[in-house]
Structures are given as C-alpha cells and as structure tokens.
C-alpha cells in the first residue's frame, strides 16, 4: 500500500524544519574571555547545602571579643 | 544594628559599621546578607582556582568562617567583596602551594603563552554548551596561575582595575599589560579544548 502523499509530504516538511532548526542553533558567542567567565559564573551556583554548613559553623563560634581582655582590664 | 551590618556588607558601601561580636547569630548579625551577596562569586573563584567542586565548597566555607572571625579587624577601607576575595585568594594559594609541594605540579612555561598567536579581541564562539564548564576549567588549568587569577578577578564587573591591582599586588598598568596576554593565552588554550 502506498503512503498517503499528503501525509508523507507533511512529514518531510516537519523533518526538514526540525533539521534546519537544529542546524541554525548558533550556540553562544561571547565578546571576550570575561564575558565567557561571567556566563560560566551565572551557571555555577554554590551548592545548596553550603549555606547551612556555614550557618552551622558560625553558630558554633564563640562571639569574638571586641577588644583584648587586657585592654578591657586596663580600661577599668 | 543588623541593618547597619547588612548595609555595610553591600558592595556600594565601604564603611565598616558592623559589630558582630555583640550579635553572633546568622540572621541577627546580618551575615546572611553577606553570604547571599557574595557566596556565588567566592565559590566560583574557589572552584576555578582549585578545579574541584568539593575543595571549592570547603574553601568557600572556610573563607566565610574566616571572614566572620575577622569582622572586628575589617576596617572598611575596601569593599566587602574585595576583602572576601583577598581572604579567598590567600586561602586558595595556600592550598595550591601545599598540593604542588606534594604533587610537583607545574604549568607550562610562561614564554609559551607570550608567543600565543590567538587574537584576544576576537569573539569566542561556543557551539556546545553542555560541557562548557569543563572546557573553561581545562583552559584555566593550562594557564599560569597569575593569568588565571587575573582573568577571574577582572571578570567580576564589580571590581575596578585598581582593586584587581591591589588584590594581585601590582600596578594597574601591569594589570592591563598582563591582562592582554592572559586573554590571548586563554583564547589559544580554549580553542584547543573544542
């Protein structure tokens, strides 16, 4: 049985359109190295768990004294 | 006071108005705002300097912890981002020195890059973006450390040439000259990773 010529043409057109779309994807172009690195930075977020880790470590820190103990002593 | 700290941590303000010793808590101290504003930049610098996500995560953690501990010593002479970069660069340099001492890593002779033929001003075309990060890492790894640092710092649009010069311990003229060679070296190395 021969394929329906209308359907076949439609399929061919769709296929051609997909192929041309794939071929015409330009990729990316950057004006210079810095632009490329900026793009890369935007694509590179820090790990989500890092914030919690920093937060936990800071919570465990004793608040540092604003002045050395001996300065506070002599100020009395 | 938390408001003062959060304001001081922004890039535009260069005054050190914070007193974390009296606060200590993540949100109350405003350190959450510091982290939110600068974590991406610091992590990215550490990642591309060290070339390893796990090491970069550890380094970023250590940098922010050091920054927290040094709050009282921060005089506000520079922007917070510059101050954090300084801590991060020193931290990464120390790590790299201990690694290179153990593994005797060496980069290609600088003279190779001096002779690099690529035109640094021509645009960089990337057809495949899927593994772009790996290509960039491979390219940066091939460069002398000085060029790597310079490119990563200059890529941060918030830093002036003067700040980059201060961070890398050289004059702005030297930064401009080396930057031109660094761009050329990067473009040459990047083309070979395609």
PDB file of C-alpha atoms in Angstrom:
ATOM      1  CA  UNK A   1       0.000   0.000   0.000  1.00  0.00           C
ATOM      2  CA  UNK A   2       1.367   3.367  -0.964  1.00  0.00           C
ATOM      3  CA  UNK A   3       1.660   6.055   1.745  1.00  0.00           C
ATOM      4  CA  UNK A   4      -0.732   8.971   1.616  1.00  0.00           C
ATOM      5  CA  UNK A   5       1.159  11.594  -0.441  1.00  0.00           C
ATOM      6  CA  UNK A   6      -0.241  14.452   1.648  1.00  0.00           C
ATOM      7  CA  UNK A   7       0.876  12.893   4.949  1.00  0.00           C
ATOM      8  CA  UNK A   8       4.217  11.932   3.540  1.00  0.00           C
ATOM      9  CA  UNK A   9       4.865  15.496   2.340  1.00  0.00           C
ATOM     10  CA  UNK A  10       3.820  16.834   5.737  1.00  0.00           C
ATOM     11  CA  UNK A  11       6.246  14.500   7.476  1.00  0.00           C
ATOM     12  CA  UNK A  12       9.021  15.536   5.132  1.00  0.00           C
ATOM     13  CA  UNK A  13       8.322  19.207   5.779  1.00  0.00           C
ATOM     14  CA  UNK A  14       8.305  18.675   9.548  1.00  0.00           C
ATOM     15  CA  UNK A  15      11.521  16.722   9.374  1.00  0.00           C
ATOM     16  CA  UNK A  16      13.173  19.394   7.224  1.00  0.00           C
ATOM     17  CA  UNK A  17      12.036  22.095   9.633  1.00  0.00           C
ATOM     18  CA  UNK A  18      13.457  20.194  12.625  1.00  0.00           C
ATOM     19  CA  UNK A  19      16.759  19.631  10.842  1.00  0.00           C
ATOM     20  CA  UNK A  20      17.089  23.255   9.844  1.00  0.00           C
ATOM     21  CA  UNK A  21      16.238  24.335  13.385  1.00  0.00           C
ATOM     22  CA  UNK A  22      18.973  22.089  14.716  1.00  0.00           C
ATOM     23  CA  UNK A  23      21.454  23.362  12.168  1.00  0.00           C
ATOM     24  CA  UNK A  24      20.620  27.002  12.718  1.00  0.00           C
ATOM     25  CA  UNK A  25      21.156  26.853  16.507  1.00  0.00           C
ATOM     26  CA  UNK A  26      24.029  29.283  16.749  1.00  0.00           C
ATOM     27  CA  UNK A  27      25.398  28.143  20.095  1.00  0.00           C
ATOM     28  CA  UNK A  28      26.767  31.043  22.064  1.00  0.00           C
ATOM     29  CA  UNK A  29      29.093  33.822  21.201  1.00  0.00           C
ATOM     30  CA  UNK A  30      30.983  35.850  23.767  1.00  0.00           C
ATOM     31  CA  UNK A  31      32.612  39.192  23.149  1.00  0.00           C
ATOM     32  CA  UNK A  32      35.631  38.149  25.157  1.00  0.00           C
ATOM     33  CA  UNK A  33      37.041  35.950  27.894  1.00  0.00           C
ATOM     34  CA  UNK A  34      35.460  37.971  30.681  1.00  0.00           C
ATOM     35  CA  UNK A  35      32.001  37.577  29.136  1.00  0.00           C
ATOM     36  CA  UNK A  36      32.515  33.849  28.887  1.00  0.00           C
ATOM     37  CA  UNK A  37      33.603  33.637  32.517  1.00  0.00           C
ATOM     38  CA  UNK A  38      30.639  35.762  33.643  1.00  0.00           C
ATOM     39  CA  UNK A  39      28.288  33.418  31.833  1.00  0.00           C
ATOM     40  CA  UNK A  40      30.013  30.460  33.448  1.00  0.00           C
ATOM     41  CA  UNK A  41      29.698  32.056  36.890  1.00  0.00           C
ATOM     42  CA  UNK A  42      25.978  32.576  36.374  1.00  0.00           C
ATOM     43  CA  UNK A  43      25.642  28.893  35.520  1.00  0.00           C
ATOM     44  CA  UNK A  44      27.603  27.843  38.594  1.00  0.00           C
ATOM     45  CA  UNK A  45      25.696  28.415  41.842  1.00  0.00           C
ATOM     46  CA  UNK A  46      27.289  27.336  45.107  1.00  0.00           C
ATOM     47  CA  UNK A  47      25.987  24.022  46.466  1.00  0.00           C
ATOM     48  CA  UNK A  48      22.687  24.452  48.288  1.00  0.00           C
ATOM     49  CA  UNK A  49      23.998  22.703  51.392  1.00  0.00           C
ATOM     50  CA  UNK A  50      26.890  25.128  51.751  1.00  0.00           C
ATOM     51  CA  UNK A  51      24.829  27.913  53.282  1.00  0.00           C
ATOM     52  CA  UNK A  52      23.540  25.628  56.031  1.00  0.00           C
ATOM     53  CA  UNK A  53      27.082  24.441  56.659  1.00  0.00           C
ATOM     54  CA  UNK A  54      28.460  27.966  57.024  1.00  0.00           C
ATOM     55  CA  UNK A  55      25.494  28.909  59.190  1.00  0.00           C
ATOM     56  CA  UNK A  56      26.089  25.927  61.467  1.00  0.00           C
ATOM     57  CA  UNK A  57      29.801  26.679  61.821  1.00  0.00           C
ATOM     58  CA  UNK A  58      29.120  30.307  62.666  1.00  0.00           C
ATOM     59  CA  UNK A  59      26.501  29.330  65.216  1.00  0.00           C
ATOM     60  CA  UNK A  60      29.131  27.187  66.915  1.00  0.00           C
ATOM     61  CA  UNK A  61      31.577  30.089  67.056  1.00  0.00           C
ATOM     62  CA  UNK A  62      32.004  31.957  70.275  1.00  0.00           C
ATOM     63  CA  UNK A  63      31.468  35.647  69.593  1.00  0.00           C
ATOM     64  CA  UNK A  64      34.960  37.139  69.388  1.00  0.00           C
ATOM     65  CA  UNK A  65      35.728  39.817  71.985  1.00  0.00           C
ATOM     66  CA  UNK A  66      35.703  43.293  70.555  1.00  0.00           C
ATOM     67  CA  UNK A  67      38.903  44.145  72.449  1.00  0.00           C
ATOM     68  CA  UNK A  68      41.625  42.004  74.017  1.00  0.00           C
ATOM     69  CA  UNK A  69      40.951  41.096  77.650  1.00  0.00           C
ATOM     70  CA  UNK A  70      43.966  43.057  78.891  1.00  0.00           C
ATOM     71  CA  UNK A  71      42.818  46.247  77.197  1.00  0.00           C
ATOM     72  CA  UNK A  72      39.443  45.877  78.818  1.00  0.00           C
ATOM     73  CA  UNK A  73      41.190  45.212  82.141  1.00  0.00           C
ATOM     74  CA  UNK A  74      43.321  48.365  81.951  1.00  0.00           C
ATOM     75  CA  UNK A  75      40.363  50.455  80.867  1.00  0.00           C
ATOM     76  CA  UNK A  76      38.685  49.815  84.175  1.00  0.00           C
TER      77      UNK A  76
ATOM     78  CA  UNK B   1      22.368  47.201  64.242  1.00  0.00           C
ATOM     79  CA  UNK B   2      21.583  44.322  61.941  1.00  0.00           C
ATOM     80  CA  UNK B   3      20.501  46.865  59.385  1.00  0.00           C
ATOM     81  CA  UNK B   4      23.844  48.646  59.697  1.00  0.00           C
ATOM     82  CA  UNK B   5      25.694  45.423  59.154  1.00  0.00           C
ATOM     83  CA  UNK B   6      23.608  44.417  56.171  1.00  0.00           C
ATOM     84  CA  UNK B   7      24.172  47.840  54.652  1.00  0.00           C
ATOM     85  CA  UNK B   8      27.880  47.692  55.252  1.00  0.00           C
ATOM     86  CA  UNK B   9      28.039  44.320  53.583  1.00  0.00           C
ATOM     87  CA  UNK B  10      26.627  45.656  50.352  1.00  0.00           C
ATOM     88  CA  UNK B  11      29.101  46.474  47.611  1.00  0.00           C
ATOM     89  CA  UNK B  12      28.400  50.131  47.294  1.00  0.00           C
ATOM     90  CA  UNK B  13      29.089  50.922  50.921  1.00  0.00           C
ATOM     91  CA  UNK B  14      32.673  50.865  52.044  1.00  0.00           C
ATOM     92  CA  UNK B  15      32.173  51.638  55.698  1.00  0.00           C
ATOM     93  CA  UNK B  16      32.601  49.004  58.362  1.00  0.00           C
ATOM     94  CA  UNK B  17      29.706  49.714  60.661  1.00  0.00           C
ATOM     95  CA  UNK B  18      29.126  46.221  61.932  1.00  0.00           C
ATOM     96  CA  UNK B  19      29.753  44.899  65.367  1.00  0.00           C
ATOM     97  CA  UNK B  20      29.287  41.169  65.090  1.00  0.00           C
ATOM     98  CA  UNK B  21      30.879  40.445  68.437  1.00  0.00           C
ATOM     99  CA  UNK B  22      27.751  41.629  70.128  1.00  0.00           C
ATOM    100  CA  UNK B  23      25.452  39.617  67.880  1.00  0.00           C
ATOM    101  CA  UNK B  24      26.704  36.226  66.821  1.00  0.00           C
ATOM    102  CA  UNK B  25      23.550  34.876  65.215  1.00  0.00           C
ATOM    103  CA  UNK B  26      23.299  34.280  61.493  1.00  0.00           C
ATOM    104  CA  UNK B  27      20.316  36.471  60.697  1.00  0.00           C
ATOM    105  CA  UNK B  28      20.728  38.966  63.516  1.00  0.00           C
ATOM    106  CA  UNK B  29      24.332  39.673  62.680  1.00  0.00           C
ATOM    107  CA  UNK B  30      23.465  40.277  59.051  1.00  0.00           C
ATOM    108  CA  UNK B  31      25.949  37.672  57.919  1.00  0.00           C
ATOM    109  CA  UNK B  32      23.143  36.014  55.984  1.00  0.00           C
ATOM    110  CA  UNK B  33      23.106  39.113  53.778  1.00  0.00           C
ATOM    111  CA  UNK B  34      26.870  38.905  53.321  1.00  0.00           C
ATOM    112  CA  UNK B  35      26.598  35.293  52.277  1.00  0.00           C
ATOM    113  CA  UNK B  36      23.706  35.963  49.915  1.00  0.00           C
ATOM    114  CA  UNK B  37      25.530  38.845  48.239  1.00  0.00           C
ATOM    115  CA  UNK B  38      28.931  37.237  47.780  1.00  0.00           C
ATOM    116  CA  UNK B  39      28.731  33.434  48.041  1.00  0.00           C
ATOM    117  CA  UNK B  40      28.374  32.860  44.314  1.00  0.00           C
ATOM    118  CA  UNK B  41      31.408  34.998  43.479  1.00  0.00           C
ATOM    119  CA  UNK B  42      33.588  33.453  46.166  1.00  0.00           C
ATOM    120  CA  UNK B  43      32.535  29.902  45.333  1.00  0.00           C
ATOM    121  CA  UNK B  44      33.135  30.479  41.629  1.00  0.00           C
ATOM    122  CA  UNK B  45      36.601  31.906  42.247  1.00  0.00           C
ATOM    123  CA  UNK B  46      37.498  28.980  44.510  1.00  0.00           C
ATOM    124  CA  UNK B  47      36.088  26.464  42.052  1.00  0.00           C
ATOM    125  CA  UNK B  48      38.011  27.782  39.080  1.00  0.00           C
ATOM    126  CA  UNK B  49      41.222  28.294  41.068  1.00  0.00           C
ATOM    127  CA  UNK B  50      41.149  24.874  42.683  1.00  0.00           C
ATOM    128  CA  UNK B  51      39.403  22.970  39.911  1.00  0.00           C
ATOM    129  CA  UNK B  52      37.459  20.712  42.227  1.00  0.00           C
ATOM    130  CA  UNK B  53      33.866  21.256  43.440  1.00  0.00           C
ATOM    131  CA  UNK B  54      34.401  19.560  46.799  1.00  0.00           C
ATOM    132  CA  UNK B  55      37.571  21.513  47.518  1.00  0.00           C
ATOM    133  CA  UNK B  56      35.836  24.690  46.391  1.00  0.00           C
ATOM    134  CA  UNK B  57      32.937  24.056  48.743  1.00  0.00           C
ATOM    135  CA  UNK B  58      35.322  23.502  51.645  1.00  0.00           C
ATOM    136  CA  UNK B  59      37.327  26.587  50.713  1.00  0.00           C
ATOM    137  CA  UNK B  60      34.207  28.769  50.469  1.00  0.00           C
ATOM    138  CA  UNK B  61      33.072  27.550  53.865  1.00  0.00           C
ATOM    139  CA  UNK B  62      36.474  28.350  55.355  1.00  0.00           C
ATOM    140  CA  UNK B  63      36.585  31.772  53.705  1.00  0.00           C
ATOM    141  CA  UNK B  64      33.238  32.825  55.172  1.00  0.00           C
ATOM    142  CA  UNK B  65      34.185  31.453  58.571  1.00  0.00           C
ATOM    143  CA  UNK B  66      37.467  33.378  58.479  1.00  0.00           C
ATOM    144  CA  UNK B  67      35.593  36.480  57.395  1.00  0.00           C
ATOM    145  CA  UNK B  68      33.218  36.122  60.316  1.00  0.00           C
ATOM    146  CA  UNK B  69      36.119  35.746  62.716  1.00  0.00           C
ATOM    147  CA  UNK B  70      37.900  38.767  61.261  1.00  0.00           C
ATOM    148  CA  UNK B  71      34.890  41.058  61.308  1.00  0.00           C
ATOM    149  CA  UNK B  72      36.309  43.151  64.082  1.00  0.00           C
ATOM    150  CA  UNK B  73      39.545  43.558  62.117  1.00  0.00           C
ATOM    151  CA  UNK B  74      37.853  44.723  58.943  1.00  0.00           C
ATOM    152  CA  UNK B  75      38.381  48.463  58.762  1.00  0.00           C
ATOM    153  CA  UNK B  76      36.112  49.117  55.834  1.00  0.00           C
ATOM    154  CA  UNK B  77      38.961  50.508  53.727  1.00  0.00           C
ATOM    155  CA  UNK B  78      37.820  48.361  50.832  1.00  0.00           C
ATOM    156  CA  UNK B  79      34.511  46.949  49.635  1.00  0.00           C
ATOM    157  CA  UNK B  80      33.420  43.770  51.354  1.00  0.00           C
ATOM    158  CA  UNK B  81      33.675  41.812  48.118  1.00  0.00           C
ATOM    159  CA  UNK B  82      37.312  42.850  47.702  1.00  0.00           C
ATOM    160  CA  UNK B  83      38.028  41.910  51.301  1.00  0.00           C
ATOM    161  CA  UNK B  84      36.423  38.487  50.827  1.00  0.00           C
ATOM    162  CA  UNK B  85      38.350  37.985  47.591  1.00  0.00           C
ATOM    163  CA  UNK B  86      41.586  38.694  49.413  1.00  0.00           C
ATOM    164  CA  UNK B  87      40.808  36.040  52.031  1.00  0.00           C
ATOM    165  CA  UNK B  88      39.757  33.599  49.289  1.00  0.00           C
ATOM    166  CA  UNK B  89      42.853  34.152  47.142  1.00  0.00           C
ATOM    167  CA  UNK B  90      45.199  33.679  50.086  1.00  0.00           C
ATOM    168  CA  UNK B  91      43.317  30.582  51.177  1.00  0.00           C
ATOM    169  CA  UNK B  92      43.396  29.039  47.696  1.00  0.00           C
ATOM    170  CA  UNK B  93      47.063  29.943  47.207  1.00  0.00           C
ATOM    171  CA  UNK B  94      47.932  28.197  50.468  1.00  0.00           C
ATOM    172  CA  UNK B  95      46.014  25.101  49.399  1.00  0.00           C
ATOM    173  CA  UNK B  96      47.643  25.102  45.972  1.00  0.00           C
ATOM    174  CA  UNK B  97      51.102  25.523  47.446  1.00  0.00           C
ATOM    175  CA  UNK B  98      50.627  22.547  49.711  1.00  0.00           C
ATOM    176  CA  UNK B  99      49.321  20.492  46.780  1.00  0.00           C
ATOM    177  CA  UNK B 100      52.080  21.485  44.405  1.00  0.00           C
ATOM    178  CA  UNK B 101      54.657  20.730  47.087  1.00  0.00           C
ATOM    179  CA  UNK B 102      53.192  17.252  47.330  1.00  0.00           C
ATOM    180  CA  UNK B 103      52.497  16.591  43.671  1.00  0.00           C
ATOM    181  CA  UNK B 104      55.111  18.792  41.999  1.00  0.00           C
ATOM    182  CA  UNK B 105      52.548  20.309  39.680  1.00  0.00           C
ATOM    183  CA  UNK B 106      53.861  22.701  37.099  1.00  0.00           C
ATOM    184  CA  UNK B 107      52.256  24.837  34.461  1.00  0.00           C
ATOM    185  CA  UNK B 108      53.580  25.382  31.005  1.00  0.00           C
ATOM    186  CA  UNK B 109      56.397  27.859  30.709  1.00  0.00           C
ATOM    187  CA  UNK B 110      55.089  31.434  30.645  1.00  0.00           C
ATOM    188  CA  UNK B 111      57.080  32.040  27.475  1.00  0.00           C
ATOM    189  CA  UNK B 112      54.793  29.615  25.647  1.00  0.00           C
ATOM    190  CA  UNK B 113      51.876  31.911  26.376  1.00  0.00           C
ATOM    191  CA  UNK B 114      53.834  35.007  25.417  1.00  0.00           C
ATOM    192  CA  UNK B 115      54.067  33.562  21.934  1.00  0.00           C
ATOM    193  CA  UNK B 116      50.402  32.558  21.775  1.00  0.00           C
ATOM    194  CA  UNK B 117      49.131  33.503  18.345  1.00  0.00           C
ATOM    195  CA  UNK B 118      45.432  33.850  19.042  1.00  0.00           C
ATOM    196  CA  UNK B 119      43.791  37.250  18.771  1.00  0.00           C
ATOM    197  CA  UNK B 120      42.366  38.035  22.168  1.00  0.00           C
ATOM    198  CA  UNK B 121      39.890  40.587  20.838  1.00  0.00           C
ATOM    199  CA  UNK B 122      38.003  38.234  18.543  1.00  0.00           C
ATOM    200  CA  UNK B 123      34.777  36.777  19.927  1.00  0.00           C
ATOM    201  CA  UNK B 124      34.716  33.318  21.456  1.00  0.00           C
ATOM    202  CA  UNK B 125      32.208  31.023  19.798  1.00  0.00           C
ATOM    203  CA  UNK B 126      30.832  28.067  21.684  1.00  0.00           C
ATOM    204  CA  UNK B 127      28.738  25.552  19.790  1.00  0.00           C
ATOM    205  CA  UNK B 128      28.309  23.004  22.531  1.00  0.00           C
ATOM    206  CA  UNK B 129      27.341  24.469  25.896  1.00  0.00           C
ATOM    207  CA  UNK B 130      26.769  21.168  27.648  1.00  0.00           C
ATOM    208  CA  UNK B 131      30.312  20.781  28.911  1.00  0.00           C
ATOM    209  CA  UNK B 132      31.320  24.404  28.775  1.00  0.00           C
ATOM    210  CA  UNK B 133      32.288  24.495  32.453  1.00  0.00           C
ATOM    211  CA  UNK B 134      34.702  21.614  31.948  1.00  0.00           C
ATOM    212  CA  UNK B 135      36.237  23.307  28.916  1.00  0.00           C
ATOM    213  CA  UNK B 136      36.711  26.516  30.856  1.00  0.00           C
ATOM    214  CA  UNK B 137      38.271  24.635  33.751  1.00  0.00           C
ATOM    215  CA  UNK B 138      40.615  22.782  31.427  1.00  0.00           C
ATOM    216  CA  UNK B 139      41.621  26.048  29.800  1.00  0.00           C
ATOM    217  CA  UNK B 140      42.220  27.833  33.100  1.00  0.00           C
ATOM    218  CA  UNK B 141      44.225  24.892  34.427  1.00  0.00           C
ATOM    219  CA  UNK B 142      46.545  25.201  31.457  1.00  0.00           C
ATOM    220  CA  UNK B 143      47.324  28.862  32.190  1.00  0.00           C
ATOM    221  CA  UNK B 144      49.946  30.244  34.565  1.00  0.00           C
ATOM    222  CA  UNK B 145      48.320  30.889  37.997  1.00  0.00           C
ATOM    223  CA  UNK B 146      48.861  34.628  37.639  1.00  0.00           C
ATOM    224  CA  UNK B 147      46.836  34.780  34.418  1.00  0.00           C
ATOM    225  CA  UNK B 148      44.131  32.575  35.918  1.00  0.00           C
ATOM    226  CA  UNK B 149      43.655  34.845  38.930  1.00  0.00           C
ATOM    227  CA  UNK B 150      43.727  37.962  36.821  1.00  0.00           C
ATOM    228  CA  UNK B 151      41.060  36.780  34.393  1.00  0.00           C
ATOM    229  CA  UNK B 152      38.766  35.554  37.151  1.00  0.00           C
ATOM    230  CA  UNK B 153      39.022  38.827  39.061  1.00  0.00           C
ATOM    231  CA  UNK B 154      38.604  41.076  36.034  1.00  0.00           C
ATOM    232  CA  UNK B 155      35.552  39.036  35.025  1.00  0.00           C
ATOM    233  CA  UNK B 156      33.853  40.318  38.163  1.00  0.00           C
ATOM    234  CA  UNK B 157      32.303  43.521  36.896  1.00  0.00           C
ATOM    235  CA  UNK B 158      32.111  44.877  40.433  1.00  0.00           C
ATOM    236  CA  UNK B 159      35.885  45.123  40.736  1.00  0.00           C
ATOM    237  CA  UNK B 160      37.801  48.064  39.316  1.00  0.00           C
ATOM    238  CA  UNK B 161      41.248  47.654  37.766  1.00  0.00           C
ATOM    239  CA  UNK B 162      42.630  49.385  40.848  1.00  0.00           C
ATOM    240  CA  UNK B 163      41.024  46.794  43.114  1.00  0.00           C
ATOM    241  CA  UNK B 164      42.331  43.955  40.947  1.00  0.00           C
ATOM    242  CA  UNK B 165      45.771  45.561  41.095  1.00  0.00           C
ATOM    243  CA  UNK B 166      45.573  45.774  44.892  1.00  0.00           C
ATOM    244  CA  UNK B 167      44.431  42.180  45.177  1.00  0.00           C
ATOM    245  CA  UNK B 168      47.207  40.866  42.955  1.00  0.00           C
ATOM    246  CA  UNK B 169      49.889  43.191  44.332  1.00  0.00           C
ATOM    247  CA  UNK B 170      50.806  45.082  41.190  1.00  0.00           C
ATOM    248  CA  UNK B 171      50.152  48.371  39.415  1.00  0.00           C
ATOM    249  CA  UNK B 172      47.117  48.973  37.231  1.00  0.00           C
ATOM    250  CA  UNK B 173      49.413  49.326  34.225  1.00  0.00           C
ATOM    251  CA  UNK B 174      50.861  45.904  34.954  1.00  0.00           C
ATOM    252  CA  UNK B 175      47.329  44.516  35.264  1.00  0.00           C
ATOM    253  CA  UNK B 176      46.382  45.928  31.850  1.00  0.00           C
ATOM    254  CA  UNK B 177      49.506  44.565  30.193  1.00  0.00           C
ATOM    255  CA  UNK B 178      49.213  41.114  31.711  1.00  0.00           C
ATOM    256  CA  UNK B 179      45.504  41.013  31.088  1.00  0.00           C
ATOM    257  CA  UNK B 180      46.058  41.372  27.367  1.00  0.00           C
ATOM    258  CA  UNK B 181      48.478  38.430  27.398  1.00  0.00           C
ATOM    259  CA  UNK B 182      46.173  36.446  29.677  1.00  0.00           C
ATOM    260  CA  UNK B 183      43.231  36.901  27.285  1.00  0.00           C
ATOM    261  CA  UNK B 184      45.358  35.795  24.354  1.00  0.00           C
ATOM    262  CA  UNK B 185      46.627  32.769  26.262  1.00  0.00           C
ATOM    263  CA  UNK B 186      43.091  31.832  27.291  1.00  0.00           C
ATOM    264  CA  UNK B 187      41.761  32.116  23.728  1.00  0.00           C
ATOM    265  CA  UNK B 188      44.594  29.943  22.426  1.00  0.00           C
ATOM    266  CA  UNK B 189      44.130  27.274  25.082  1.00  0.00           C
ATOM    267  CA  UNK B 190      40.338  27.410  24.800  1.00  0.00           C
ATOM    268  CA  UNK B 191      40.490  26.716  21.070  1.00  0.00           C
ATOM    269  CA  UNK B 192      42.419  23.514  21.721  1.00  0.00           C
ATOM    270  CA  UNK B 193      39.740  22.188  24.100  1.00  0.00           C
ATOM    271  CA  UNK B 194      36.955  22.209  21.480  1.00  0.00           C
TER     272      UNK B 194
END
